[in-house]
Short mmCIF file of C-alpha atoms and ligand atoms in Angstrom, two decimals:
data_model
loop_
_atom_site.label_atom_id
_atom_site.label_comp_id
_atom_site.label_asym_id
_atom_site.label_seq_id
_atom_site.Cartn_x
_atom_site.Cartn_y
_atom_site.Cartn_z
CA UNK A 1 11.36 -29.67 -9.16
CA UNK A 2 11.20 -32.90 -11.13
CA UNK A 3 14.54 -34.50 -11.99
CA UNK A 4 15.41 -36.82 -14.84
CA UNK A 5 17.36 -40.05 -14.47
CA UNK A 6 20.65 -38.16 -14.63
CA UNK A 7 19.68 -36.14 -11.56
CA UNK A 8 19.58 -32.88 -13.52
CA UNK A 9 16.43 -30.87 -14.07
CA UNK A 10 14.18 -31.91 -16.91
CA UNK A 11 14.34 -29.68 -19.91
CA UNK A 12 11.20 -28.05 -21.27
CA UNK A 13 10.75 -30.70 -23.97
CA UNK A 14 10.85 -33.57 -21.48
CA UNK A 15 8.51 -31.74 -19.12
CA UNK A 16 5.98 -31.18 -21.89
CA UNK A 17 6.18 -34.80 -23.06
CA UNK A 18 5.60 -36.06 -19.51
CA UNK A 19 2.64 -33.74 -19.19
CA UNK A 20 1.11 -34.94 -22.48
CA UNK A 21 1.71 -38.57 -21.57
CA UNK A 22 -0.11 -38.25 -18.28
CA UNK A 23 -2.93 -35.93 -19.38
CA UNK A 24 -3.45 -36.75 -23.07
CA UNK A 25 -2.30 -40.35 -23.68
CA UNK A 26 -4.69 -40.51 -26.70
CA UNK A 27 -2.41 -38.21 -28.76
CA UNK A 28 0.44 -40.78 -28.72
CA UNK A 29 0.97 -43.42 -31.34
CA UNK A 30 3.77 -45.96 -30.79
CA UNK A 31 5.38 -43.69 -28.21
CA UNK A 32 5.50 -40.61 -30.46
CA UNK A 33 3.17 -37.56 -30.53
CA UNK A 34 0.66 -37.90 -33.38
CA UNK A 35 0.23 -34.30 -34.55
CA UNK A 36 -3.07 -35.03 -36.31
CA UNK A 37 -4.60 -36.37 -33.11
CA UNK A 38 -3.20 -33.48 -31.09
CA UNK A 39 -4.77 -31.06 -33.57
CA UNK A 40 -8.12 -32.85 -33.33
CA UNK A 41 -7.97 -32.66 -29.53
CA UNK A 42 -7.16 -28.94 -29.51
CA UNK A 43 -9.81 -28.13 -32.19
CA UNK A 44 -10.36 -24.40 -32.78
CA UNK A 45 -7.26 -23.45 -30.79
CA UNK A 46 -4.92 -24.62 -33.57
CA UNK A 47 -3.95 -22.17 -36.32
CA UNK A 48 -2.45 -24.14 -39.21
CA UNK A 49 -2.57 -21.33 -41.78
CA UNK A 50 0.68 -20.45 -43.52
CA UNK A 51 0.77 -16.76 -42.69
CA UNK A 52 1.17 -15.56 -39.14
CA UNK A 53 2.54 -12.66 -37.17
CA UNK A 54 6.04 -13.05 -35.71
CA UNK A 55 9.73 -12.57 -36.29
CA UNK A 56 11.67 -15.11 -38.27
CA UNK A 57 15.35 -15.17 -39.22
CA UNK A 58 17.99 -17.48 -40.66
CA UNK A 59 18.73 -20.17 -38.07
CA UNK A 60 15.74 -19.64 -35.77
CA UNK A 61 14.71 -23.30 -35.78
CA UNK A 62 18.25 -24.25 -34.79
CA UNK A 63 17.86 -22.13 -31.64
CA UNK A 64 15.55 -24.78 -30.19
CA UNK A 65 18.16 -27.48 -30.81
CA UNK A 66 20.74 -25.29 -29.08
CA UNK A 67 18.38 -24.87 -26.11
CA UNK A 68 17.70 -28.58 -25.84
CA UNK A 69 21.28 -29.81 -26.16
CA UNK A 70 22.38 -31.08 -22.75
CA UNK A 71 25.60 -29.56 -21.51
CA UNK A 72 28.51 -31.57 -20.21
CA UNK A 73 29.93 -28.52 -18.43
CA UNK A 74 30.27 -28.57 -14.67
CA UNK A 75 31.18 -25.85 -12.21
CA UNK A 76 34.47 -26.09 -10.42
CA UNK A 77 34.94 -24.04 -7.27
CA UNK A 78 38.06 -21.95 -7.18
CA UNK A 79 38.87 -21.56 -3.48
CA UNK A 80 42.00 -19.52 -4.06
CA UNK A 81 40.16 -16.72 -5.81
CA UNK A 82 37.26 -16.78 -3.36
CA UNK A 83 36.73 -14.55 -0.41
CA UNK A 84 34.81 -15.45 2.77
CA UNK A 85 34.37 -18.81 1.13
CA UNK A 86 32.29 -20.35 3.92
CA UNK A 87 29.86 -17.48 4.54
CA UNK A 88 29.05 -16.06 1.14
CA UNK A 89 26.45 -17.19 -1.36
CA UNK A 90 27.52 -14.78 -4.08
CA UNK A 91 28.93 -16.39 -7.20
CA UNK A 92 31.18 -15.16 -9.99
CA UNK A 93 31.10 -17.71 -12.79
CA UNK A 94 33.66 -17.57 -15.55
CA UNK A 95 32.50 -19.10 -18.81
CA UNK A 96 30.14 -18.88 -21.76
CA UNK A 97 26.73 -17.92 -20.40
CA UNK A 98 24.80 -20.37 -22.60
CA UNK A 99 26.44 -23.30 -20.88
CA UNK A 100 26.29 -21.61 -17.48
CA UNK A 101 22.56 -20.97 -17.88
CA UNK A 102 22.08 -24.65 -18.65
CA UNK A 103 24.04 -25.63 -15.55
CA UNK A 104 22.10 -23.10 -13.43
CA UNK A 105 18.78 -24.68 -14.52
CA UNK A 106 19.63 -27.53 -12.15
CA UNK A 107 19.75 -25.62 -8.90
CA UNK A 108 18.26 -22.20 -9.69
CA UNK A 109 15.13 -23.17 -11.64
CA UNK A 110 12.44 -20.60 -10.63
CA UNK A 111 14.62 -19.03 -7.92
CA UNK A 112 16.02 -15.75 -9.27
CA UNK A 113 14.12 -12.53 -8.45
CA UNK A 114 15.77 -10.15 -10.86
CA UNK A 115 17.93 -10.55 -13.95
CA UNK A 116 19.80 -7.63 -15.50
CA UNK A 117 21.73 -8.07 -18.73
CA UNK A 118 23.68 -5.70 -20.91
CA UNK A 119 24.59 -7.86 -23.90
CA UNK A 120 26.67 -6.80 -26.92
CA UNK A 121 24.35 -4.42 -28.82
CA UNK A 122 25.32 -5.52 -32.35
CA UNK A 123 26.71 -2.17 -33.40
CA UNK A 124 28.84 -3.72 -36.13
CA UNK A 125 31.94 -3.70 -33.93
CA UNK A 126 30.81 -6.09 -31.19
CA UNK A 127 32.33 -9.42 -30.37
CA UNK A 128 29.67 -12.12 -30.49
CA UNK A 129 30.26 -15.58 -29.08
CA UNK A 130 30.06 -18.32 -31.68
CA UNK A 131 27.97 -21.15 -30.23
CA UNK A 132 29.57 -23.69 -32.57
CA UNK A 133 32.90 -22.86 -31.03
CA UNK A 134 32.67 -25.19 -28.03
CA UNK A 135 31.86 -28.15 -30.29
CA UNK A 136 35.17 -27.97 -32.03
CA UNK A 137 37.53 -27.40 -29.15
CA UNK A 138 40.24 -29.46 -30.86
CA UNK A 139 40.00 -27.70 -34.20
CA UNK A 140 39.84 -24.40 -32.38
CA UNK A 141 43.08 -25.06 -30.57
CA UNK A 142 44.72 -25.99 -33.83
CA UNK A 143 42.98 -23.30 -35.85
CA UNK A 144 43.53 -20.14 -33.84
CA UNK A 145 44.51 -17.43 -36.28
CA UNK A 146 42.44 -19.00 -39.10
CA UNK A 147 39.51 -17.18 -40.63
CA UNK A 148 35.95 -18.25 -39.82
CA UNK A 149 33.13 -18.42 -42.42
CA UNK A 150 32.65 -14.61 -42.16
CA UNK A 151 36.30 -13.90 -42.69
CA UNK A 152 36.94 -13.00 -39.05
CA UNK A 153 39.97 -14.21 -37.14
CA UNK A 154 39.23 -17.19 -34.91
CA UNK A 155 40.12 -16.32 -31.34
CA UNK A 156 40.93 -18.59 -28.49
CA UNK A 157 38.02 -17.18 -26.42
CA UNK A 158 35.43 -18.12 -29.09
CA UNK A 159 34.39 -14.53 -29.88
CA UNK A 160 34.45 -12.82 -33.25
CA UNK A 161 33.35 -9.42 -34.51
CA UNK A 162 29.89 -9.35 -36.09
CA UNK A 163 30.43 -6.78 -38.87
CA UNK A 164 27.59 -5.18 -40.81
CA UNK A 165 29.35 -5.10 -44.16
CA UNK A 166 31.12 -8.47 -44.21
CA UNK A 167 28.17 -10.51 -43.08
CA UNK A 168 24.89 -11.27 -44.86
CA UNK A 169 23.43 -12.64 -41.60
CA UNK A 170 24.20 -9.67 -39.41
CA UNK A 171 20.89 -9.57 -37.48
CA UNK A 172 20.34 -13.33 -37.63
CA UNK A 173 23.69 -14.05 -36.01
CA UNK A 174 22.89 -11.76 -33.10
CA UNK A 175 19.38 -13.21 -32.71
CA UNK A 176 20.79 -16.75 -32.78
CA UNK A 177 23.14 -15.76 -29.97
CA UNK A 178 20.57 -14.00 -27.74
CA UNK A 179 17.41 -16.13 -28.25
CA UNK A 180 18.52 -19.36 -26.51
CA UNK A 181 20.05 -17.37 -23.63
CA UNK A 182 16.84 -15.41 -23.00
CA UNK A 183 14.79 -18.60 -23.30
CA UNK A 184 16.88 -20.34 -20.63
CA UNK A 185 16.97 -17.20 -18.46
CA UNK A 186 13.17 -17.21 -18.23
CA UNK A 187 13.22 -20.67 -16.61
CA UNK A 188 15.33 -19.50 -13.72
CA UNK A 189 13.17 -16.49 -12.87
CA UNK A 190 10.80 -16.72 -9.94
CA UNK A 191 7.09 -16.36 -10.80
CA UNK A 192 7.25 -12.86 -9.27
CA UNK A 193 10.61 -12.19 -10.93
CA UNK A 194 11.54 -9.71 -13.64
CA UNK A 195 14.20 -9.22 -16.31
CA UNK A 196 15.75 -5.89 -17.42
CA UNK A 197 17.66 -5.88 -20.73
CA UNK A 198 19.77 -2.95 -21.92
CA UNK A 199 19.87 -2.37 -25.67
CA UNK A 200 20.35 0.44 -28.21
CA UNK A 201 18.68 1.31 -31.52
CA UNK A 202 20.48 -1.42 -33.51
CA UNK A 203 18.42 -4.35 -32.19
CA UNK A 204 15.70 -2.91 -29.93
CA UNK A 205 12.94 -3.67 -32.47
CA UNK A 206 14.06 -7.29 -32.87
CA UNK A 207 14.69 -7.77 -29.18
CA UNK A 208 11.21 -6.61 -28.30
CA UNK A 209 9.70 -9.07 -30.79
CA UNK A 210 11.61 -12.04 -29.40
CA UNK A 211 10.99 -11.03 -25.81
CA UNK A 212 7.27 -10.86 -26.60
CA UNK A 213 7.62 -14.38 -27.97
CA UNK A 214 9.63 -15.80 -25.06
CA UNK A 215 8.07 -13.96 -22.10
CA UNK A 216 4.61 -13.26 -23.58
CA UNK A 217 3.37 -9.87 -24.72
CA UNK A 218 1.15 -9.73 -21.64
CA UNK A 219 4.26 -9.73 -19.45
CA UNK A 220 5.74 -6.64 -21.08
CA UNK A 221 6.16 -4.09 -18.28
CA UNK A 222 7.99 -1.15 -19.85
CA UNK A 223 10.50 0.12 -22.35
CA UNK A 224 12.55 2.50 -20.24
CA UNK A 225 14.51 5.25 -21.97
CA UNK A 226 17.70 5.85 -20.02
CA UNK A 227 19.45 9.19 -20.60
CA UNK A 228 23.02 7.94 -20.87
CA UNK A 229 24.50 11.35 -21.83
CA UNK A 230 23.53 14.96 -21.35
CA UNK A 231 25.41 16.83 -24.09
CA UNK A 232 25.24 16.51 -27.85
CA UNK A 233 28.34 15.49 -29.79
CA UNK A 234 28.98 17.85 -32.68
CA UNK A 235 31.39 15.34 -34.27
CA UNK A 236 28.58 12.89 -34.98
CA UNK A 237 27.06 12.59 -38.45
CA UNK A 238 23.31 12.77 -38.00
CA UNK A 239 21.72 12.43 -34.59
CA UNK A 240 23.62 12.26 -31.30
CA UNK A 241 22.21 9.37 -29.33
CA UNK A 242 21.42 10.55 -25.81
CA UNK A 243 19.40 7.51 -24.70
CA UNK A 244 19.51 3.76 -24.50
CA UNK A 245 16.56 1.46 -23.99
CA UNK A 246 15.88 -0.99 -21.17
CA UNK A 247 13.22 -3.62 -21.91
CA UNK A 248 11.43 -4.89 -18.81
CA UNK A 249 9.47 -8.15 -18.82
CA UNK A 250 7.87 -9.98 -15.90
CA UNK A 251 7.98 -13.76 -15.56
CA UNK A 252 4.22 -13.69 -14.83
CA UNK A 253 1.43 -11.44 -13.56
CA UNK A 254 2.71 -12.12 -10.04
CA UNK A 255 5.42 -9.46 -10.51
CA UNK A 256 4.41 -6.09 -9.05
CA UNK A 257 6.93 -3.22 -9.25
CA UNK A 258 7.72 -1.46 -5.96
CA UNK A 259 6.93 2.24 -5.72
CA UNK A 260 9.94 4.52 -6.10
CA UNK A 261 11.04 6.55 -3.11
CA UNK A 262 9.45 10.01 -3.06
CA UNK A 263 11.93 12.66 -4.08
CA UNK A 264 12.38 16.25 -2.95
CA UNK A 265 10.94 17.67 -6.20
CA UNK A 266 7.71 15.71 -5.71
CA UNK A 267 7.41 16.91 -2.11
CA UNK A 268 8.25 20.49 -3.13
CA UNK A 269 4.98 20.64 -5.10
CA UNK A 270 3.14 20.77 -1.77
CA UNK A 271 2.79 24.06 0.12
CA UNK A 272 0.43 25.71 2.61
CA UNK A 273 -0.71 29.15 1.31
CA UNK A 274 -3.72 29.27 3.69
CA UNK A 275 -1.89 27.87 6.77
CA UNK A 276 -4.16 24.83 6.87
CA UNK A 277 -3.60 23.07 10.20
CA UNK A 278 -3.72 19.71 8.41
CA UNK A 279 -0.33 20.42 6.79
CA UNK A 280 1.05 21.08 3.30
CA UNK A 281 -1.14 20.34 0.29
CA UNK A 282 -1.36 20.81 -3.48
CA UNK A 283 -4.37 21.89 -5.56
CA UNK A 284 -5.83 19.37 -8.00
CA UNK A 285 -8.18 21.01 -10.57
CA UNK A 286 -11.67 19.53 -10.22
CA UNK A 287 -11.87 18.61 -13.94
CA UNK A 288 -11.80 15.13 -15.52
CA UNK A 289 -10.52 14.13 -18.98
CA UNK A 290 -14.06 13.35 -20.23
CA UNK A 291 -16.17 15.77 -22.29
CA UNK A 292 -19.63 16.81 -21.01
CA UNK A 293 -21.19 14.70 -23.80
CA UNK A 294 -19.31 11.61 -22.55
CA UNK A 295 -20.18 12.14 -18.86
CA UNK A 296 -23.42 14.19 -18.60
CA UNK A 297 -23.79 13.11 -14.92
CA UNK A 298 -20.59 15.06 -14.15
CA UNK A 299 -21.92 18.34 -15.57
CA UNK A 300 -23.88 19.92 -12.70
CA UNK A 301 -23.80 23.55 -11.61
CA UNK A 302 -21.26 24.66 -8.93
CA UNK A 303 -21.46 28.06 -7.22
CA UNK A 304 -18.33 29.89 -6.01
CA UNK A 305 -19.38 30.87 -2.45
CA UNK A 306 -17.05 33.89 -2.45
CA UNK A 307 -18.24 35.54 -5.69
CA UNK A 308 -21.70 33.97 -6.08
CA UNK A 309 -20.75 33.07 -9.66
CA UNK A 310 -22.25 29.78 -10.91
CA UNK A 311 -20.19 27.53 -13.18
CA UNK A 312 -21.30 24.75 -15.53
CA UNK A 313 -18.41 22.88 -17.24
CA UNK A 314 -18.22 23.39 -21.01
CA UNK A 315 -15.16 21.53 -22.39
CA UNK A 316 -14.31 19.05 -19.62
CA UNK A 317 -16.74 17.43 -17.18
CA UNK A 318 -16.17 17.66 -13.41
CA UNK A 319 -13.96 15.03 -11.76
CA UNK A 320 -16.67 13.48 -9.50
CA UNK A 321 -20.38 13.38 -8.93
CA UNK A 322 -22.29 16.11 -7.08
CA UNK A 323 -22.52 14.13 -3.80
CA UNK A 324 -18.70 13.80 -3.74
CA UNK A 325 -18.23 17.54 -4.35
CA UNK A 326 -20.65 18.26 -1.48
CA UNK A 327 -18.53 16.03 0.78
CA UNK A 328 -15.39 17.95 -0.27
CA UNK A 329 -17.18 21.20 0.60
CA UNK A 330 -18.18 20.00 4.08
CA UNK A 331 -14.61 18.66 4.67
CA UNK A 332 -13.27 22.11 3.76
CA UNK A 333 -10.96 20.90 1.00
CA UNK A 334 -12.36 22.96 -1.89
CA UNK A 335 -9.91 25.69 -2.96
CA UNK A 336 -10.99 28.81 -4.90
CA UNK A 337 -7.51 30.36 -5.15
CA UNK A 338 -5.72 32.67 -2.73
CA UNK A 339 -8.18 35.53 -3.38
CA UNK A 340 -11.17 33.14 -3.42
CA UNK A 341 -12.16 34.31 -6.94
CA UNK A 342 -10.89 31.45 -9.13
CA UNK A 343 -12.99 30.58 -12.22
CA UNK A 344 -13.19 26.89 -11.24
CA UNK A 345 -12.68 24.90 -8.02
CA UNK A 346 -9.66 22.75 -7.09
CA UNK A 347 -9.40 20.10 -4.40
CA UNK A 348 -6.69 20.11 -1.73
CA UNK A 349 -4.58 16.92 -1.75
CA UNK A 350 -2.55 16.72 1.49
CA UNK A 351 1.00 15.34 1.49
CA UNK A 352 0.05 13.18 4.48
CA UNK A 353 -2.50 11.40 2.24
CA UNK A 354 -0.11 10.88 -0.69
CA UNK A 355 1.13 7.35 -1.39
CA UNK A 356 4.37 6.56 0.37
CA UNK A 357 6.18 6.18 -2.91
CA UNK A 358 5.83 7.29 -6.52
CA UNK A 359 4.87 5.09 -9.45
CA UNK A 360 7.87 4.42 -11.68
CA UNK A 361 8.13 6.24 -15.02
CA UNK A 362 9.70 5.07 -18.28
CA UNK A 363 12.14 7.96 -18.69
CA UNK A 364 15.18 7.75 -16.42
CA UNK A 365 17.29 10.87 -16.63
CA UNK A 366 21.00 10.96 -15.77
CA UNK A 367 20.36 12.70 -12.46
CA UNK A 368 18.10 9.87 -11.38
CA UNK A 369 19.99 6.89 -12.83
CA UNK A 370 23.54 8.05 -13.58
CA UNK A 371 25.15 8.41 -17.00
CA UNK A 372 27.95 6.81 -19.03
CA UNK A 373 30.23 9.49 -17.56
CA UNK A 374 29.27 8.38 -14.04
CA UNK A 375 30.06 4.78 -14.97
CA UNK A 376 33.48 5.69 -16.41
CA UNK A 377 34.19 7.74 -13.33
CA UNK A 378 33.36 4.74 -11.12
CA UNK A 379 35.78 2.53 -13.09
CA UNK A 380 38.53 5.15 -12.79
CA UNK A 381 37.89 5.51 -9.06
CA UNK A 382 38.49 1.78 -8.66
CA UNK A 383 41.33 1.16 -11.15
CA UNK A 384 42.82 4.63 -11.71
CA UNK A 385 42.72 3.99 -15.48
CA UNK A 386 39.68 3.56 -17.71
CA UNK A 387 40.31 -0.14 -18.20
CA UNK A 388 36.80 -1.11 -19.33
CA UNK A 389 34.99 0.52 -22.26
CA UNK A 390 31.30 -0.14 -21.72
CA UNK A 391 30.42 -0.01 -18.02
CA UNK A 392 26.99 0.94 -16.70
CA UNK A 393 26.61 3.20 -13.65
CA UNK A 394 25.79 1.46 -10.36
CA UNK A 395 22.97 3.98 -9.90
CA UNK A 396 21.17 2.61 -12.97
CA UNK A 397 21.16 -0.89 -11.49
CA UNK A 398 20.26 0.47 -8.05
CA UNK A 399 17.03 1.83 -9.60
CA UNK A 400 16.21 -1.63 -10.94
CA UNK A 401 16.93 -3.18 -7.54
CA UNK A 402 14.65 -0.66 -5.84
CA UNK A 403 11.86 -1.48 -8.29
CA UNK A 404 12.03 -5.22 -8.07
CA UNK A 405 13.78 -6.51 -4.93
CA UNK A 406 13.30 -6.18 -1.18
CA UNK A 407 15.79 -5.76 1.63
CA UNK A 408 14.03 -8.18 3.95
CA UNK A 409 14.05 -11.08 1.48
CA UNK A 410 17.02 -13.14 0.31
CA UNK A 411 16.49 -12.10 -3.31
CA UNK A 412 18.91 -13.49 -5.90
CA UNK A 413 20.06 -11.16 -8.69
CA UNK A 414 21.68 -12.55 -11.84
CA UNK A 415 23.73 -10.80 -14.53
CA UNK A 416 25.00 -13.15 -17.23
CA UNK A 417 26.79 -10.50 -19.33
CA UNK A 418 28.59 -9.15 -16.28
CA UNK A 419 31.49 -7.22 -17.86
CA UNK A 420 33.21 -5.19 -15.13
CA UNK A 421 30.83 -6.48 -12.43
CA UNK A 422 28.65 -3.36 -12.00
CA UNK A 423 25.63 -5.45 -10.98
CA UNK A 424 27.51 -7.17 -8.14
CA UNK A 425 28.83 -3.78 -7.01
CA UNK A 426 25.34 -2.22 -7.08
CA UNK A 427 23.84 -5.14 -5.10
CA UNK A 428 26.55 -4.88 -2.43
CA UNK A 429 25.95 -1.12 -2.13
CA UNK A 430 22.18 -1.54 -1.92
CA UNK A 431 22.59 -4.18 0.82
CA UNK A 432 24.79 -1.76 2.71
CA UNK A 433 22.26 1.08 2.36
CA UNK A 434 19.16 -0.83 3.42
CA UNK A 435 20.78 -3.67 5.41
CA UNK A 436 19.50 -6.08 2.80
CA UNK A 437 20.49 -9.66 2.26
CA UNK A 438 20.37 -9.90 -1.53
CA UNK A 439 22.72 -12.33 -3.28
CA UNK A 440 24.25 -11.90 -6.71
CA UNK A 441 25.41 -14.24 -9.45
CA UNK A 442 27.60 -12.85 -12.23
CA UNK A 443 28.60 -14.70 -15.37
CA UNK A 444 31.38 -13.44 -17.61
CA UNK A 445 33.26 -15.15 -20.41
CA UNK A 446 37.07 -14.82 -20.17
CA UNK A 447 37.05 -12.50 -23.21
CA UNK A 448 40.63 -11.61 -24.07
CA UNK A 449 41.69 -7.98 -23.63
CA UNK A 450 43.44 -6.46 -26.61
CA UNK A 451 47.21 -6.38 -26.11
CA UNK A 452 47.23 -2.62 -26.75
CA UNK A 453 44.45 -1.90 -24.29
CA UNK A 454 44.84 -0.09 -20.96
CA UNK A 455 43.48 -3.22 -19.29
CA UNK A 456 46.18 -5.46 -20.75
CA UNK A 457 48.88 -2.96 -19.85
CA UNK A 458 47.53 -2.87 -16.29
CA UNK A 459 47.90 -6.67 -16.12
CA UNK A 460 44.36 -7.86 -16.91
CA UNK A 461 44.38 -10.51 -19.63
CA UNK A 462 40.61 -11.07 -19.70
CA UNK A 463 37.44 -9.12 -18.92
CA UNK A 464 36.57 -11.75 -16.31
CA UNK A 465 39.74 -10.77 -14.44
CA UNK A 466 38.63 -7.12 -14.52
CA UNK A 467 35.18 -8.05 -13.18
CA UNK A 468 36.58 -10.16 -10.33
CA UNK A 469 39.07 -7.49 -9.29
CA UNK A 470 36.46 -4.75 -9.38
CA UNK A 471 34.18 -6.81 -7.13
CA UNK A 472 37.05 -7.52 -4.71
CA UNK A 473 38.02 -3.86 -4.51
CA UNK A 474 34.44 -2.60 -4.28
CA UNK A 475 33.67 -5.17 -1.54
CA UNK A 476 36.78 -4.12 0.42
CA UNK A 477 35.85 -0.45 0.12
CA UNK A 478 32.30 -1.03 1.31
CA UNK A 479 33.74 -3.07 4.18
CA UNK A 480 36.22 -0.31 5.10
CA UNK A 481 33.66 2.49 4.88
CA UNK A 482 31.29 0.59 7.16
CA UNK A 483 33.44 -0.83 9.90
CA UNK A 484 30.55 -0.78 12.34
CA UNK A 485 28.59 -3.19 10.16
CA UNK A 486 31.12 -5.96 10.09
CA UNK A 487 28.65 -8.81 10.62
CA UNK A 488 26.77 -7.66 7.57
CA UNK A 489 29.90 -7.12 5.56
CA UNK A 490 30.89 -10.74 5.88
CA UNK A 491 28.08 -11.52 3.51
CA UNK A 492 29.72 -9.35 0.85
CA UNK A 493 32.34 -12.01 0.31
CA UNK A 494 32.75 -13.48 -3.10
CA UNK A 495 33.09 -16.97 -4.40
CA UNK A 496 34.57 -17.41 -7.78
CA UNK A 497 33.56 -20.37 -9.77
CA UNK A 498 35.18 -21.46 -12.97
CA UNK A 499 33.45 -23.62 -15.46
CA UNK A 500 35.33 -26.76 -16.11
CA UNK A 501 34.29 -28.57 -19.22
CA UNK A 502 33.60 -32.26 -19.05
CA UNK A 503 36.10 -33.21 -21.72
C1 SAM B 601 28.33 -4.55 -22.61
S1 SAM B 601 29.32 -5.57 -21.67
C2 SAM B 601 28.53 -5.53 -20.09
C3 SAM B 601 29.01 -4.41 -19.24
C4 SAM B 601 28.47 -4.44 -17.83
N1 SAM B 601 27.08 -4.11 -17.78
C5 SAM B 601 29.25 -3.47 -16.97
O1 SAM B 601 28.65 -2.52 -16.42
O2 SAM B 601 30.44 -3.62 -16.83
C6 SAM B 601 28.91 -7.18 -22.25
C7 SAM B 601 29.78 -8.25 -21.67
O3 SAM B 601 29.26 -9.53 -22.02
C8 SAM B 601 30.37 -10.40 -22.20
N2 SAM B 601 29.92 -11.55 -23.02
C9 SAM B 601 29.73 -11.58 -24.36
N3 SAM B 601 29.34 -12.81 -24.74
C10 SAM B 601 29.30 -13.58 -23.62
C11 SAM B 601 29.01 -14.95 -23.37
N4 SAM B 601 28.67 -15.77 -24.37
N5 SAM B 601 29.06 -15.40 -22.11
C12 SAM B 601 29.41 -14.56 -21.08
N6 SAM B 601 29.73 -13.27 -21.25
C13 SAM B 601 29.67 -12.77 -22.51
C14 SAM B 601 31.42 -9.55 -22.86
O4 SAM B 601 32.70 -10.10 -22.65
C15 SAM B 601 31.21 -8.20 -22.17
O5 SAM B 601 32.09 -8.08 -21.08
#
C-alpha cells in the first residue's frame, strides 16, 4: 500500500489526486483540479443536472470532512490486561470507533475478511457518540453535567441520548454518526470480504440507501430477516416485532458466500420407496415455470409406460427437451408414483448427487441462528446476572462466519460496536469447532454503565470492561473444555489495546 510522507496510509482524497495527477495531468490548473476540464474529459459520463436519486440529510457534506480529518490518536498496548501476549493476534481496542477505524487504515487496509456490526439502532433511547466531542476535550472536562445543544446532559464518555421528540435532526444525527464509520470500514475489507450490519425498523430504509451509496448497489448481497423472538408480546401497542434485519454487502464481486451445511430436515426429504440400489432420492416434478406458449419446444407428448396414457402439458411446459427426457428414461430415473399411475412424471434426484451444502436463505429463524433469549442466557451463564442489555447470540454470528470465512485461512473478523464481545466469543468457538485460525478485532468505547445498573453493582464501570471480562471468561472456558487442544487454545489469547490520544 502507498504511504504518505508521515508514514501512514494515504487517505482516499490523496489517492485520487495522485491518480489524476499521473493519468490526467491536463485537468490541473496551477496545482488544483479544474472541474470544467475534468467535465470536458469525462464527456457524457457527467450528470450535472440538479435533480438526482439519492439520500440527503442535514450535515451529509460534513461527513466527508470527518472522514478526511487525520487522527492524532495512537494505540497503546496494555500488557497487564492482555493474555498470551506473545502468541495472540486478537485485539480488543478501547476507544471511539471512528478514530480506531482511522488508525486501523494504516495496517489493516484491505485485510479484513468479515465485518459484523450491531450499532445503536436509533430507537429514540440510544446513546449516540458525538463526533465533536473529541475536539473539545478541555471544555468537556470542564463542562460535564452541562446540557448540549439538544438539551441532553454532557457525559464524560462523549455519548448522549438521541431522542425523537427533543431533536429536529433525529435521523440526520444518526446518519452523521454511521456514514463516516461505514465509509472507513469499507477500506479495510479485503476484495473478497463482506460486511453484515444489524439494524431494526427505525433506520433500515436509510441504512440501505447509504450502504448502496458507499458499497455500491451491485454489491448488495441480502437483507436477512433474523427471528429474534418467537412469542408475541401482548403488552405492546400495535405490532410485536419478531424480527430484526441484517444488511449484507460485499466489498466487490470477488466475494462468494459459502454454502451452508446440510441439515437433517433437508436430508429427511430423501427416501427410497422403491428400494433403488443407488440410495435415497426425492422426486422432482418434471414441470418448468414457463407456459407452453413461452416454451413450445418443451411441450411434446409423453406416454406413461404403465398405463399407456399420453400426456401433453397444458399449463406448464416440461422441464427439459425430449432428448433429455429420453436419457432420463434410459437411466431409469423417471418416477410415475408408487403405483406407477401418476398423471405426470417426476425425476429422481439422488442425495449422493446433491450439492454438499445448501444455498443460504434470507430468513434466519431462532432455531437456526439463536434468539434474544439465547443471547441473554449466554450472558447469564458467564456473569450470573444479566449485566448487558442488548447482546446478540453467538449462534447468529456463527452463521455469518460459516457463510463468509474459512477454517484453513487466517481470516480477520472485525466488530467495531463490540458491546459484550459476542463476536470475539463466536470466533473463538468456531475456531474450536473446526480447528480454524481466524483472528478477531473488537472495538468498544468505554461507555459508562449507569450507577443503578446490574453491571455497575457487579463492579463494571464501563461496557468495555464487560466485553473484556466476557472474552477472558469465554476464552478460559473454551480452554478448559478442550484440554486436549492446548496448542490451539494458546491462540485464543487476548491482547487489549487502549487508545491513547496524542494530546
Ligand atoms: C447494540 S450494542 C452491541 C452489542 C453486541 N453486538 C453484543 O452482542 O454484545 C452497541 C455497542 O456499540 C457501542 N458504541 C456506541 N458508539 C460507539 C463508538 N463511537 N465507538 C465504539 N463503540 C461504540 C456501545 O457502547 C454499545 O456497547
